[in-house]
């Protein structure tokens, strides 16, 4: 039987996540859910588990369905929850969840509501082996079969989406994530004494914080500290590297930060050393508070964000010398911090307009 919506608009939106461990995908999803709810829409959030520090950021009034299992396989039951909740539209918050989305679409068949997916990570992955890259490209080419529309966060990411997924232009849109706002009641981050660099992101291999640790002893300023905000599976390896390099008195890793904006504002430079990213929100957050950035070219979107030399420096992923030079440049006494970059537009309204078009188009 065909899915039936309650109206010609997306009055009921369902989205989902595995856990709430502090990743940018989940944080942006919660920010959007709060905006959709504030606009008068009903929002259902399906979680494998509430586990993780971002659970404190679940907006009041959001309907939460917890499957009781933090493993990724828990979301394989997503189709059952969609049948029960009967949403008008399904929102896939990022690339890491498209496998779950494909399975739900397969199980629901023609009863599936319109599905909108967001591109959250790079679709071109030069760090992959030849075989893995081939398999990844084949997987991306299947996405038009189960995603009705794809949202990219910048024009360059939209172009990459059309090229790598083979998604027709009329099924690809550009909507930025809602900007980060101060979070009331968040535990303040204890800031280092003196000048410091900052990295914000999960402690996972993708982020390649080891590159930043390798650069730290080579900097002209032998006193500058590093504040790494985030948590993840790479903590033990990073701790071992810090010990091997003798950086125990210069590197602080306090874990997840409920609100990183104050720490970003106080930093001399914000640094991102990832192998791959989608549209890294931390770069925009740093620039929004007037902190220059140094980033690897981990996504086609990086140069769209760092679009002028007064904002920061973009370097090749494997160029350790360029990383040191860029950091020395922004740590120099005569370095000029950029003016804060103000976000424009209304992403919440843009998303809801897209969702309404998708639901209305399904009814016709």
PDB file of N, CA and C in Angstrom, residues 167-264:
ATOM      1  N   UNK A 167      23.738  11.408  -9.279  1.00  0.00           N
ATOM      2  CA  UNK A 167      22.435  11.964  -8.916  1.00  0.00           C
ATOM      3  C   UNK A 167      22.084  13.107  -9.863  1.00  0.00           C
ATOM      4  N   UNK A 168      20.881  13.101 -10.456  1.00  0.00           N
ATOM      5  CA  UNK A 168      20.494  14.190 -11.362  1.00  0.00           C
ATOM      6  C   UNK A 168      20.482  15.529 -10.638  1.00  0.00           C
ATOM      7  N   UNK A 169      20.813  16.630 -11.331  1.00  0.00           N
ATOM      8  CA  UNK A 169      20.886  17.938 -10.682  1.00  0.00           C
ATOM      9  C   UNK A 169      19.598  18.340  -9.973  1.00  0.00           C
ATOM     10  N   UNK A 170      18.434  17.961 -10.527  1.00  0.00           N
ATOM     11  CA  UNK A 170      17.171  18.360  -9.907  1.00  0.00           C
ATOM     12  C   UNK A 170      16.921  17.632  -8.584  1.00  0.00           C
ATOM     13  N   UNK A 171      17.735  16.629  -8.287  1.00  0.00           N
ATOM     14  CA  UNK A 171      17.575  15.899  -7.028  1.00  0.00           C
ATOM     15  C   UNK A 171      18.691  16.214  -6.036  1.00  0.00           C
ATOM     16  N   UNK A 172      19.421  17.289  -6.278  1.00  0.00           N
ATOM     17  CA  UNK A 172      20.503  17.719  -5.390  1.00  0.00           C
ATOM     18  C   UNK A 172      20.291  19.184  -5.029  1.00  0.00           C
ATOM     19  N   UNK A 173      20.346  19.488  -3.744  1.00  0.00           N
ATOM     20  CA  UNK A 173      20.211  20.867  -3.283  1.00  0.00           C
ATOM     21  C   UNK A 173      21.378  21.252  -2.400  1.00  0.00           C
ATOM     22  N   UNK A 174      21.497  22.546  -2.146  1.00  0.00           N
ATOM     23  CA  UNK A 174      22.566  23.074  -1.292  1.00  0.00           C
ATOM     24  C   UNK A 174      21.934  23.801  -0.112  1.00  0.00           C
ATOM     25  N   UNK A 175      22.152  23.279   1.079  1.00  0.00           N
ATOM     26  CA  UNK A 175      21.689  23.918   2.308  1.00  0.00           C
ATOM     27  C   UNK A 175      22.790  23.749   3.352  1.00  0.00           C
ATOM     28  N   UNK A 176      23.216  24.830   3.939  1.00  0.00           N
ATOM     29  CA  UNK A 176      24.242  24.766   4.983  1.00  0.00           C
ATOM     30  C   UNK A 176      23.651  24.223   6.275  1.00  0.00           C
ATOM     31  N   UNK A 177      24.512  23.716   7.144  1.00  0.00           N
ATOM     32  CA  UNK A 177      24.069  23.377   8.490  1.00  0.00           C
ATOM     33  C   UNK A 177      23.704  24.651   9.247  1.00  0.00           C
ATOM     34  N   UNK A 178      22.760  24.590  10.159  1.00  0.00           N
ATOM     35  CA  UNK A 178      22.497  25.762  11.006  1.00  0.00           C
ATOM     36  C   UNK A 178      23.753  26.122  11.787  1.00  0.00           C
ATOM     37  N   UNK A 179      24.052  27.408  11.960  1.00  0.00           N
ATOM     38  CA  UNK A 179      25.267  27.793  12.680  1.00  0.00           C
ATOM     39  C   UNK A 179      25.213  27.371  14.141  1.00  0.00           C
ATOM     40  N   UNK A 180      26.396  27.122  14.700  1.00  0.00           N
ATOM     41  CA  UNK A 180      26.478  26.775  16.122  1.00  0.00           C
ATOM     42  C   UNK A 180      26.117  27.988  16.962  1.00  0.00           C
ATOM     43  N   UNK A 181      25.440  27.747  18.050  1.00  0.00           N
ATOM     44  CA  UNK A 181      25.073  28.788  19.007  1.00  0.00           C
ATOM     45  C   UNK A 181      25.599  28.398  20.385  1.00  0.00           C
ATOM     46  N   UNK A 182      25.838  29.385  21.246  1.00  0.00           N
ATOM     47  CA  UNK A 182      26.228  29.040  22.627  1.00  0.00           C
ATOM     48  C   UNK A 182      25.187  28.134  23.262  1.00  0.00           C
ATOM     49  N   UNK A 183      25.656  27.158  24.015  1.00  0.00           N
ATOM     50  CA  UNK A 183      24.775  26.178  24.652  1.00  0.00           C
ATOM     51  C   UNK A 183      24.662  26.507  26.132  1.00  0.00           C
ATOM     52  N   UNK A 184      23.489  26.923  26.539  1.00  0.00           N
ATOM     53  CA  UNK A 184      23.275  27.290  27.936  1.00  0.00           C
ATOM     54  C   UNK A 184      23.476  26.080  28.840  1.00  0.00           C
ATOM     55  N   UNK A 185      24.174  26.292  29.928  1.00  0.00           N
ATOM     56  CA  UNK A 185      24.363  25.227  30.909  1.00  0.00           C
ATOM     57  C   UNK A 185      25.476  24.257  30.598  1.00  0.00           C
ATOM     58  N   UNK A 186      26.163  24.430  29.468  1.00  0.00           N
ATOM     59  CA  UNK A 186      27.266  23.523  29.138  1.00  0.00           C
ATOM     60  C   UNK A 186      28.426  23.730  30.120  1.00  0.00           C
ATOM     61  N   UNK A 187      29.060  22.647  30.523  1.00  0.00           N
ATOM     62  CA  UNK A 187      30.212  22.745  31.428  1.00  0.00           C
ATOM     63  C   UNK A 187      31.353  23.469  30.729  1.00  0.00           C
ATOM     64  N   UNK A 188      31.865  24.550  31.309  1.00  0.00           N
ATOM     65  CA  UNK A 188      32.953  25.294  30.653  1.00  0.00           C
ATOM     66  C   UNK A 188      34.206  24.441  30.490  1.00  0.00           C
ATOM     67  N   UNK A 189      34.910  24.663  29.402  1.00  0.00           N
ATOM     68  CA  UNK A 189      36.183  23.985  29.167  1.00  0.00           C
ATOM     69  C   UNK A 189      37.279  24.742  29.900  1.00  0.00           C
ATOM     70  N   UNK A 190      38.093  24.037  30.675  1.00  0.00           N
ATOM     71  CA  UNK A 190      39.236  24.669  31.335  1.00  0.00           C
ATOM     72  C   UNK A 190      40.290  24.974  30.275  1.00  0.00           C
ATOM     73  N   UNK A 191      40.590  26.239  30.063  1.00  0.00           N
ATOM     74  CA  UNK A 191      41.507  26.644  29.000  1.00  0.00           C
ATOM     75  C   UNK A 191      42.950  26.649  29.495  1.00  0.00           C
ATOM     76  N   UNK A 192      43.888  26.325  28.627  1.00  0.00           N
ATOM     77  CA  UNK A 192      45.305  26.345  29.020  1.00  0.00           C
ATOM     78  C   UNK A 192      45.766  27.763  29.354  1.00  0.00           C
ATOM     79  N   UNK A 193      46.788  27.856  30.165  1.00  0.00           N
ATOM     80  CA  UNK A 193      47.433  29.144  30.426  1.00  0.00           C
ATOM     81  C   UNK A 193      48.280  29.517  29.211  1.00  0.00           C
ATOM     82  N   UNK A 194      48.218  30.773  28.814  1.00  0.00           N
ATOM     83  CA  UNK A 194      49.001  31.228  27.679  1.00  0.00           C
ATOM     84  C   UNK A 194      48.345  30.889  26.352  1.00  0.00           C
ATOM     85  N   UNK A 195      49.132  31.010  25.302  1.00  0.00           N
ATOM     86  CA  UNK A 195      48.592  30.767  23.962  1.00  0.00           C
ATOM     87  C   UNK A 195      48.411  29.276  23.715  1.00  0.00           C
ATOM     88  N   UNK A 196      47.393  28.955  22.916  1.00  0.00           N
ATOM     89  CA  UNK A 196      47.166  27.549  22.602  1.00  0.00           C
ATOM     90  C   UNK A 196      46.552  27.389  21.219  1.00  0.00           C
ATOM     91  N   UNK A 197      46.860  26.240  20.600  1.00  0.00           N
ATOM     92  CA  UNK A 197      46.186  25.776  19.404  1.00  0.00           C
ATOM     93  C   UNK A 197      44.993  24.951  19.841  1.00  0.00           C
ATOM     94  N   UNK A 198      44.004  24.821  18.975  1.00  0.00           N
ATOM     95  CA  UNK A 198      42.852  23.992  19.322  1.00  0.00           C
ATOM     96  C   UNK A 198      42.474  23.083  18.163  1.00  0.00           C
ATOM     97  N   UNK A 199      42.144  21.855  18.496  1.00  0.00           N
ATOM     98  CA  UNK A 199      41.539  20.916  17.559  1.00  0.00           C
ATOM     99  C   UNK A 199      40.230  20.442  18.160  1.00  0.00           C
ATOM    100  N   UNK A 200      39.180  20.429  17.371  1.00  0.00           N
ATOM    101  CA  UNK A 200      37.867  19.989  17.850  1.00  0.00           C
ATOM    102  C   UNK A 200      37.377  18.887  16.929  1.00  0.00           C
ATOM    103  N   UNK A 201      37.098  17.720  17.480  1.00  0.00           N
ATOM    104  CA  UNK A 201      36.616  16.612  16.667  1.00  0.00           C
ATOM    105  C   UNK A 201      36.861  15.294  17.364  1.00  0.00           C
ATOM    106  N   UNK A 202      36.221  14.261  16.875  1.00  0.00           N
ATOM    107  CA  UNK A 202      36.369  12.945  17.477  1.00  0.00           C
ATOM    108  C   UNK A 202      37.828  12.480  17.410  1.00  0.00           C
ATOM    109  N   UNK A 203      38.229  11.743  18.419  1.00  0.00           N
ATOM    110  CA  UNK A 203      39.564  11.151  18.426  1.00  0.00           C
ATOM    111  C   UNK A 203      39.494   9.832  17.662  1.00  0.00           C
ATOM    112  N   UNK A 204      39.440   9.956  16.348  1.00  0.00           N
ATOM    113  CA  UNK A 204      39.316   8.806  15.460  1.00  0.00           C
ATOM    114  C   UNK A 204      40.392   8.888  14.381  1.00  0.00           C
ATOM    115  N   UNK A 205      40.763   7.744  13.771  1.00  0.00           N
ATOM    116  CA  UNK A 205      41.826   7.755  12.771  1.00  0.00           C
ATOM    117  C   UNK A 205      41.605   8.751  11.633  1.00  0.00           C
ATOM    118  N   UNK A 206      40.352   8.929  11.220  1.00  0.00           N
ATOM    119  CA  UNK A 206      40.033   9.858  10.133  1.00  0.00           C
ATOM    120  C   UNK A 206      40.596  11.257  10.385  1.00  0.00           C
ATOM    121  N   UNK A 207      40.615  11.678  11.651  1.00  0.00           N
ATOM    122  CA  UNK A 207      40.988  13.060  11.990  1.00  0.00           C
ATOM    123  C   UNK A 207      42.494  13.297  11.955  1.00  0.00           C
ATOM    124  N   UNK A 208      43.271  12.239  12.051  1.00  0.00           N
ATOM    125  CA  UNK A 208      44.737  12.323  11.933  1.00  0.00           C
ATOM    126  C   UNK A 208      45.353  13.379  12.856  1.00  0.00           C
ATOM    127  N   UNK A 209      44.927  13.357  14.119  1.00  0.00           N
ATOM    128  CA  UNK A 209      45.524  14.275  15.090  1.00  0.00           C
ATOM    129  C   UNK A 209      47.002  13.976  15.298  1.00  0.00           C
ATOM    130  N   UNK A 210      47.455  12.783  14.902  1.00  0.00           N
ATOM    131  CA  UNK A 210      48.886  12.476  15.014  1.00  0.00           C
ATOM    132  C   UNK A 210      49.722  13.452  14.209  1.00  0.00           C
ATOM    133  N   UNK A 211      49.186  13.950  13.100  1.00  0.00           N
ATOM    134  CA  UNK A 211      49.929  14.946  12.307  1.00  0.00           C
ATOM    135  C   UNK A 211      50.166  16.220  13.117  1.00  0.00           C
ATOM    136  N   UNK A 212      49.148  16.646  13.835  1.00  0.00           N
ATOM    137  CA  UNK A 212      49.270  17.858  14.628  1.00  0.00           C
ATOM    138  C   UNK A 212      50.237  17.658  15.796  1.00  0.00           C
ATOM    139  N   UNK A 213      50.195  16.485  16.421  1.00  0.00           N
ATOM    140  CA  UNK A 213      51.142  16.201  17.499  1.00  0.00           C
ATOM    141  C   UNK A 213      52.577  16.180  16.975  1.00  0.00           C
ATOM    142  N   UNK A 214      52.797  15.609  15.803  1.00  0.00           N
ATOM    143  CA  UNK A 214      54.142  15.592  15.216  1.00  0.00           C
ATOM    144  C   UNK A 214      54.645  17.004  14.942  1.00  0.00           C
ATOM    145  N   UNK A 215      53.737  17.912  14.580  1.00  0.00           N
ATOM    146  CA  UNK A 215      54.134  19.287  14.251  1.00  0.00           C
ATOM    147  C   UNK A 215      54.479  20.105  15.486  1.00  0.00           C
ATOM    148  N   UNK A 216      53.861  19.787  16.619  1.00  0.00           N
ATOM    149  CA  UNK A 216      53.980  20.642  17.796  1.00  0.00           C
ATOM    150  C   UNK A 216      55.429  20.868  18.247  1.00  0.00           C
ATOM    151  N   UNK A 217      56.287  19.830  18.339  1.00  0.00           N
ATOM    152  CA  UNK A 217      57.672  20.089  18.782  1.00  0.00           C
ATOM    153  C   UNK A 217      58.500  20.883  17.774  1.00  0.00           C
ATOM    154  N   UNK A 218      58.017  21.008  16.556  1.00  0.00           N
ATOM    155  CA  UNK A 218      58.780  21.683  15.507  1.00  0.00           C
ATOM    156  C   UNK A 218      58.413  23.164  15.385  1.00  0.00           C
ATOM    157  N   UNK A 219      57.448  23.623  16.142  1.00  0.00           N
ATOM    158  CA  UNK A 219      57.012  25.008  16.018  1.00  0.00           C
ATOM    159  C   UNK A 219      58.030  25.970  16.623  1.00  0.00           C
ATOM    160  N   UNK A 220      58.078  27.184  16.078  1.00  0.00           N
ATOM    161  CA  UNK A 220      58.994  28.202  16.586  1.00  0.00           C
ATOM    162  C   UNK A 220      58.659  28.563  18.026  1.00  0.00           C
ATOM    163  N   UNK A 221      57.388  28.578  18.362  1.00  0.00           N
ATOM    164  CA  UNK A 221      56.957  28.862  19.729  1.00  0.00           C
ATOM    165  C   UNK A 221      56.957  27.544  20.504  1.00  0.00           C
ATOM    166  N   UNK A 222      57.984  27.358  21.330  1.00  0.00           N
ATOM    167  CA  UNK A 222      58.136  26.103  22.064  1.00  0.00           C
ATOM    168  C   UNK A 222      57.250  26.040  23.295  1.00  0.00           C
ATOM    169  N   UNK A 223      56.485  27.103  23.556  1.00  0.00           N
ATOM    170  CA  UNK A 223      55.625  27.139  24.741  1.00  0.00           C
ATOM    171  C   UNK A 223      54.144  26.965  24.401  1.00  0.00           C
ATOM    172  N   UNK A 224      53.785  27.164  23.134  1.00  0.00           N
ATOM    173  CA  UNK A 224      52.372  27.104  22.778  1.00  0.00           C
ATOM    174  C   UNK A 224      51.821  25.713  23.078  1.00  0.00           C
ATOM    175  N   UNK A 225      50.620  25.679  23.607  1.00  0.00           N
ATOM    176  CA  UNK A 225      49.998  24.412  23.992  1.00  0.00           C
ATOM    177  C   UNK A 225      48.968  23.990  22.956  1.00  0.00           C
ATOM    178  N   UNK A 226      48.482  22.770  23.109  1.00  0.00           N
ATOM    179  CA  UNK A 226      47.452  22.229  22.222  1.00  0.00           C
ATOM    180  C   UNK A 226      46.303  21.710  23.058  1.00  0.00           C
ATOM    181  N   UNK A 227      45.096  22.172  22.740  1.00  0.00           N
ATOM    182  CA  UNK A 227      43.875  21.707  23.384  1.00  0.00           C
ATOM    183  C   UNK A 227      43.087  20.903  22.362  1.00  0.00           C
ATOM    184  N   UNK A 228      42.932  19.595  22.623  1.00  0.00           N
ATOM    185  CA  UNK A 228      42.167  18.713  21.733  1.00  0.00           C
ATOM    186  C   UNK A 228      40.845  18.373  22.413  1.00  0.00           C
ATOM    187  N   UNK A 229      39.739  18.804  21.814  1.00  0.00           N
ATOM    188  CA  UNK A 229      38.417  18.552  22.380  1.00  0.00           C
ATOM    189  C   UNK A 229      37.727  17.451  21.590  1.00  0.00           C
ATOM    190  N   UNK A 230      37.434  16.357  22.234  1.00  0.00           N
ATOM    191  CA  UNK A 230      36.769  15.248  21.575  1.00  0.00           C
ATOM    192  C   UNK A 230      37.119  13.949  22.274  1.00  0.00           C
ATOM    193  N   UNK A 231      36.446  12.902  21.859  1.00  0.00           N
ATOM    194  CA  UNK A 231      36.686  11.586  22.437  1.00  0.00           C
ATOM    195  C   UNK A 231      36.589  10.551  21.330  1.00  0.00           C
ATOM    196  N   UNK A 232      37.237   9.410  21.538  1.00  0.00           N
ATOM    197  CA  UNK A 232      37.152   8.385  20.518  1.00  0.00           C
ATOM    198  C   UNK A 232      38.169   7.276  20.696  1.00  0.00           C
ATOM    199  N   UNK A 233      38.173   6.364  19.732  1.00  0.00           N
ATOM    200  CA  UNK A 233      38.967   5.144  19.823  1.00  0.00           C
ATOM    201  C   UNK A 233      40.463   5.369  19.695  1.00  0.00           C
ATOM    202  N   UNK A 234      40.878   6.532  19.190  1.00  0.00           N
ATOM    203  CA  UNK A 234      42.308   6.780  18.994  1.00  0.00           C
ATOM    204  C   UNK A 234      42.980   7.390  20.221  1.00  0.00           C
ATOM    205  N   UNK A 235      42.247   7.545  21.328  1.00  0.00           N
ATOM    206  CA  UNK A 235      42.833   8.205  22.499  1.00  0.00           C
ATOM    207  C   UNK A 235      44.108   7.500  22.974  1.00  0.00           C
ATOM    208  N   UNK A 236      44.087   6.187  23.094  1.00  0.00           N
ATOM    209  CA  UNK A 236      45.256   5.472  23.604  1.00  0.00           C
ATOM    210  C   UNK A 236      46.470   5.686  22.711  1.00  0.00           C
ATOM    211  N   UNK A 237      46.270   5.635  21.398  1.00  0.00           N
ATOM    212  CA  UNK A 237      47.382   5.846  20.472  1.00  0.00           C
ATOM    213  C   UNK A 237      47.920   7.267  20.580  1.00  0.00           C
ATOM    214  N   UNK A 238      47.024   8.229  20.744  1.00  0.00           N
ATOM    215  CA  UNK A 238      47.459   9.618  20.883  1.00  0.00           C
ATOM    216  C   UNK A 238      48.186   9.834  22.203  1.00  0.00           C
ATOM    217  N   UNK A 239      47.705   9.221  23.268  1.00  0.00           N
ATOM    218  CA  UNK A 239      48.398   9.313  24.556  1.00  0.00           C
ATOM    219  C   UNK A 239      49.816   8.762  24.435  1.00  0.00           C
ATOM    220  N   UNK A 240      49.958   7.638  23.746  1.00  0.00           N
ATOM    221  CA  UNK A 240      51.280   7.045  23.572  1.00  0.00           C
ATOM    222  C   UNK A 240      52.191   7.958  22.756  1.00  0.00           C
ATOM    223  N   UNK A 241      51.640   8.581  21.737  1.00  0.00           N
ATOM    224  CA  UNK A 241      52.435   9.504  20.913  1.00  0.00           C
ATOM    225  C   UNK A 241      52.863  10.715  21.724  1.00  0.00           C
ATOM    226  N   UNK A 242      51.965  11.241  22.530  1.00  0.00           N
ATOM    227  CA  UNK A 242      52.291  12.392  23.381  1.00  0.00           C
ATOM    228  C   UNK A 242      53.444  12.046  24.322  1.00  0.00           C
ATOM    229  N   UNK A 243      53.381  10.855  24.911  1.00  0.00           N
ATOM    230  CA  UNK A 243      54.450  10.429  25.814  1.00  0.00           C
ATOM    231  C   UNK A 243      55.771  10.266  25.071  1.00  0.00           C
ATOM    232  N   UNK A 244      55.726   9.661  23.889  1.00  0.00           N
ATOM    233  CA  UNK A 244      56.946   9.430  23.113  1.00  0.00           C
ATOM    234  C   UNK A 244      57.607  10.739  22.686  1.00  0.00           C
ATOM    235  N   UNK A 245      56.793  11.756  22.437  1.00  0.00           N
ATOM    236  CA  UNK A 245      57.321  13.052  21.993  1.00  0.00           C
ATOM    237  C   UNK A 245      57.639  13.980  23.167  1.00  0.00           C
ATOM    238  N   UNK A 246      57.357  13.546  24.376  1.00  0.00           N
ATOM    239  CA  UNK A 246      57.620  14.380  25.538  1.00  0.00           C
ATOM    240  C   UNK A 246      56.743  15.614  25.614  1.00  0.00           C
ATOM    241  N   UNK A 247      55.471  15.470  25.204  1.00  0.00           N
ATOM    242  CA  UNK A 247      54.563  16.620  25.126  1.00  0.00           C
ATOM    243  C   UNK A 247      53.527  16.626  26.243  1.00  0.00           C
ATOM    244  N   UNK A 248      53.772  15.858  27.291  1.00  0.00           N
ATOM    245  CA  UNK A 248      52.773  15.740  28.347  1.00  0.00           C
ATOM    246  C   UNK A 248      52.381  17.057  28.977  1.00  0.00           C
ATOM    247  N   UNK A 249      53.302  18.036  28.999  1.00  0.00           N
ATOM    248  CA  UNK A 249      52.992  19.329  29.616  1.00  0.00           C
ATOM    249  C   UNK A 249      52.442  20.342  28.623  1.00  0.00           C
ATOM    250  N   UNK A 250      52.279  19.939  27.362  1.00  0.00           N
ATOM    251  CA  UNK A 250      51.817  20.898  26.349  1.00  0.00           C
ATOM    252  C   UNK A 250      50.510  20.491  25.670  1.00  0.00           C
ATOM    253  N   UNK A 251      50.050  19.260  25.884  1.00  0.00           N
ATOM    254  CA  UNK A 251      48.834  18.785  25.227  1.00  0.00           C
ATOM    255  C   UNK A 251      47.785  18.457  26.284  1.00  0.00           C
ATOM    256  N   UNK A 252      46.587  19.020  26.099  1.00  0.00           N
ATOM    257  CA  UNK A 252      45.468  18.785  27.009  1.00  0.00           C
ATOM    258  C   UNK A 252      44.342  18.153  26.210  1.00  0.00           C
ATOM    259  N   UNK A 253      43.841  16.992  26.668  1.00  0.00           N
ATOM    260  CA  UNK A 253      42.747  16.296  25.987  1.00  0.00           C
ATOM    261  C   UNK A 253      41.644  15.994  27.003  1.00  0.00           C
ATOM    262  N   UNK A 254      40.789  16.976  27.306  1.00  0.00           N
ATOM    263  CA  UNK A 254      39.778  16.795  28.358  1.00  0.00           C
ATOM    264  C   UNK A 254      38.551  16.010  27.941  1.00  0.00           C
ATOM    265  N   UNK A 255      38.454  15.624  26.673  1.00  0.00           N
ATOM    266  CA  UNK A 255      37.283  14.883  26.208  1.00  0.00           C
ATOM    267  C   UNK A 255      36.295  15.774  25.480  1.00  0.00           C
ATOM    268  N   UNK A 256      35.051  15.313  25.458  1.00  0.00           N
ATOM    269  CA  UNK A 256      33.993  16.027  24.743  1.00  0.00           C
ATOM    270  C   UNK A 256      33.699  17.363  25.405  1.00  0.00           C
ATOM    271  N   UNK A 257      33.436  18.380  24.591  1.00  0.00           N
ATOM    272  CA  UNK A 257      33.047  19.698  25.086  1.00  0.00           C
ATOM    273  C   UNK A 257      31.607  19.972  24.683  1.00  0.00           C
ATOM    274  N   UNK A 258      30.767  20.280  25.670  1.00  0.00           N
ATOM    275  CA  UNK A 258      29.378  20.589  25.360  1.00  0.00           C
ATOM    276  C   UNK A 258      29.239  21.811  24.479  1.00  0.00           C
ATOM    277  N   UNK A 259      30.073  22.816  24.708  1.00  0.00           N
ATOM    278  CA  UNK A 259      30.051  24.039  23.902  1.00  0.00           C
ATOM    279  C   UNK A 259      31.491  24.455  23.632  1.00  0.00           C
ATOM    280  N   UNK A 260      32.019  24.149  22.442  1.00  0.00           N
ATOM    281  CA  UNK A 260      33.412  24.482  22.146  1.00  0.00           C
ATOM    282  C   UNK A 260      33.650  25.932  21.733  1.00  0.00           C
ATOM    283  N   UNK A 261      32.606  26.723  21.537  1.00  0.00           N
ATOM    284  CA  UNK A 261      32.790  28.085  21.012  1.00  0.00           C
ATOM    285  C   UNK A 261      33.696  28.949  21.887  1.00  0.00           C
ATOM    286  N   UNK A 262      33.531  28.967  23.226  1.00  0.00           N
ATOM    287  CA  UNK A 262      34.449  29.793  24.026  1.00  0.00           C
ATOM    288  C   UNK A 262      35.911  29.386  23.876  1.00  0.00           C
ATOM    289  N   UNK A 263      36.171  28.072  23.801  1.00  0.00           N
ATOM    290  CA  UNK A 263      37.547  27.607  23.629  1.00  0.00           C
ATOM    291  C   UNK A 263      38.078  27.979  22.249  1.00  0.00           C
ATOM    292  N   UNK A 264      37.226  27.909  21.235  1.00  0.00           N
ATOM    293  CA  UNK A 264      37.638  28.334  19.894  1.00  0.00           C
ATOM    294  C   UNK A 264      37.958  29.817  19.870  1.00  0.00           C
TER     295      UNK A 264
END
